[in-house]
Amino acid sequence: GENVEQHPSTLSVQEGDSAVIKCTYSDSASNYFPWYKQELGKRPQLIIDIRSNVGEKKDQRIAVTLNKTAKHFSLHITETQPEDSAVYFCAASSWNAGNMLTFGGGTRLMVKP
Amino acid sequence: DAGITQSPRYKITETGRQVTLMCHQTWSHSYMFWYRQDLGHGLRLIYYSAAADITDKGEVPDGYVVSRSKTENFPLTLESATRSQTSVYFCATWTGKNTEAFFGQGTRLTVV
């Protein structure tokens, strides 16, 4: 089945700096890559997603890039703010794996004011 | 209200007892999942279901049982609770069509 690895597990940045979280996946048939944000004590919620026919997608301060050849995708947060502090999860889905949605291990992002 | 709801939100139980966590959705999404999240850790898949009457094991299924007789419900049962099952449990639904997955509010389970 699909295997998704996420790095780093923790990331600390200064307010205003950029943050980058990277994920790799194993199944070349994966075609959907969402990112979820989980604030402390709350449920994970989708913040952005990308499909395999697109190389990059932006939404205000967040962007996701996808490299299908290398089988990795990344979340970029620019001009970080304290409210960006949370745990971020990447995920991938593949028809080969019964269309399962497989999550990475998560990254705890801390934005220092 | 439309959505996904878990119950109870909080549960304390004793070692050895059977406990069932409920998950209900109003969308009729095909897929439903159960994850556990231990303090400071990621989401670990316990069981999932692709449709009514179809369930499969995830990464950490031991000690858990699921059923899905109706599309909208996906209960998770701990047959004989152990302290190691103290965790926050999240249920999620997904259409399976490359769209957003929705998580319930979570159930915080403490086994004493």
GROMACS .gro file of N, CA and C in nm, chain A residues 98-100, chain B residues 25 28-33 47-56 66-75 92-96:
model
  105
   98GLY      N    1  -0.677   0.084  -0.321
   98GLY     CA    2  -0.820   0.084  -0.292
   98GLY      C    3  -0.872   0.224  -0.266
   99ASN      N    4  -0.802   0.322  -0.319
   99ASN     CA    5  -0.838   0.463  -0.301
   99ASN      C    6  -0.836   0.503  -0.155
  100MET      N    7  -0.743   0.450  -0.081
  100MET     CA    8  -0.724   0.486   0.059
  100MET      C    9  -0.662   0.624   0.068
  138GLN      N   10  -2.259   0.998   1.041
  138GLN     CA   11  -2.248   1.101   0.937
  138GLN      C   12  -2.383   1.116   0.867
  141SER      N   13  -2.370   1.046   0.373
  141SER     CA   14  -2.365   0.921   0.295
  141SER      C   15  -2.233   0.906   0.220
  142HIS      N   16  -2.123   0.958   0.278
  142HIS     CA   17  -1.991   0.934   0.220
  142HIS      C   18  -1.958   0.786   0.226
  143SER      N   19  -1.891   0.737   0.123
  143SER     CA   20  -1.861   0.594   0.116
  143SER      C   21  -1.764   0.550   0.225
  144TYR      N   22  -1.656   0.627   0.240
  144TYR     CA   23  -1.549   0.586   0.330
  144TYR      C   24  -1.568   0.642   0.471
  145MET      N   25  -1.536   0.559   0.567
  145MET     CA   26  -1.527   0.605   0.706
  145MET      C   27  -1.403   0.544   0.769
  146PHE      N   28  -1.340   0.621   0.857
  146PHE     CA   29  -1.213   0.580   0.916
  146PHE      C   30  -1.217   0.602   1.067
  160TYR      N   31  -0.908   0.118   1.182
  160TYR     CA   32  -0.990   0.046   1.086
  160TYR      C   33  -1.049   0.146   0.988
  161TYR      N   34  -1.087   0.096   0.873
  161TYR     CA   35  -1.160   0.179   0.780
  161TYR      C   36  -1.266   0.096   0.710
  162SER      N   37  -1.356   0.168   0.644
  162SER     CA   38  -1.465   0.103   0.574
  162SER      C   39  -1.488   0.176   0.442
  163ALA      N   40  -1.494   0.101   0.333
  163ALA     CA   41  -1.515   0.161   0.201
  163ALA      C   42  -1.664   0.169   0.166
  164ALA      N   43  -1.747   0.098   0.240
  164ALA     CA   44  -1.891   0.098   0.215
  164ALA      C   45  -1.956   0.016   0.326
  165ALA      N   46  -2.087   0.020   0.331
  165ALA     CA   47  -2.159  -0.060   0.430
  165ALA      C   48  -2.120  -0.207   0.413
  166ASP      N   49  -2.098  -0.274   0.526
  166ASP     CA   50  -2.064  -0.415   0.532
  166ASP      C   51  -1.925  -0.448   0.478
  167ILE      N   52  -1.844  -0.345   0.453
  167ILE     CA   53  -1.705  -0.367   0.409
  167ILE      C   54  -1.613  -0.294   0.504
  168THR      N   55  -1.533  -0.369   0.579
  168THR     CA   56  -1.438  -0.308   0.670
  168THR      C   57  -1.302  -0.374   0.652
  169ASP      N   58  -1.197  -0.301   0.690
  169ASP     CA   59  -1.063  -0.355   0.676
  169ASP      C   60  -0.973  -0.297   0.782
  179VAL      N   61  -1.488  -0.327   1.467
  179VAL     CA   62  -1.576  -0.230   1.403
  179VAL      C   63  -1.687  -0.306   1.330
  180SER      N   64  -1.790  -0.232   1.299
  180SER     CA   65  -1.897  -0.283   1.215
  180SER      C   66  -1.954  -0.167   1.137
  181ARG      N   67  -2.019  -0.198   1.026
  181ARG     CA   68  -2.083  -0.092   0.948
  181ARG      C   69  -2.205  -0.152   0.876
  182SER      N   70  -2.310  -0.168   0.951
  182SER     CA   71  -2.432  -0.224   0.895
  182SER      C   72  -2.509  -0.119   0.816
  183LYS      N   73  -2.489   0.008   0.850
  183LYS     CA   74  -2.552   0.117   0.776
  183LYS      C   75  -2.446   0.216   0.732
  184THR      N   76  -2.465   0.278   0.619
  184THR     CA   77  -2.367   0.371   0.564
  184THR      C   78  -2.332   0.482   0.662
  185GLU      N   79  -2.430   0.528   0.740
  185GLU     CA   80  -2.409   0.647   0.821
  185GLU      C   81  -2.343   0.623   0.955
  186ASN      N   82  -2.331   0.497   0.997
  186ASN     CA   83  -2.277   0.469   1.129
  186ASN      C   84  -2.155   0.378   1.122
  187PHE      N   85  -2.057   0.408   1.207
  187PHE     CA   86  -1.934   0.329   1.206
  187PHE      C   87  -1.882   0.321   1.350
  188PRO      N   88  -1.942   0.237   1.433
  188PRO     CA   89  -1.899   0.228   1.572
  188PRO      C   90  -1.767   0.153   1.588
  205ALA      N   91  -1.351   0.979   1.074
  205ALA     CA   92  -1.349   1.066   0.956
  205ALA      C   93  -1.430   1.003   0.844
  206THR      N   94  -1.482   1.089   0.758
  206THR     CA   95  -1.553   1.041   0.640
  206THR      C   96  -1.488   1.098   0.515
  207TRP      N   97  -1.506   1.028   0.404
  207TRP     CA   98  -1.445   1.070   0.278
  207TRP      C   99  -1.527   1.012   0.164
  208THR      N  100  -1.541   1.093   0.058
  208THR     CA  101  -1.617   1.044  -0.057
  208THR      C  102  -1.538   0.942  -0.137
  209GLY      N  103  -1.406   0.948  -0.126
  209GLY     CA  104  -1.322   0.860  -0.207
  209GLY      C  105  -1.298   0.915  -0.345
   0.00000   0.00000   0.00000
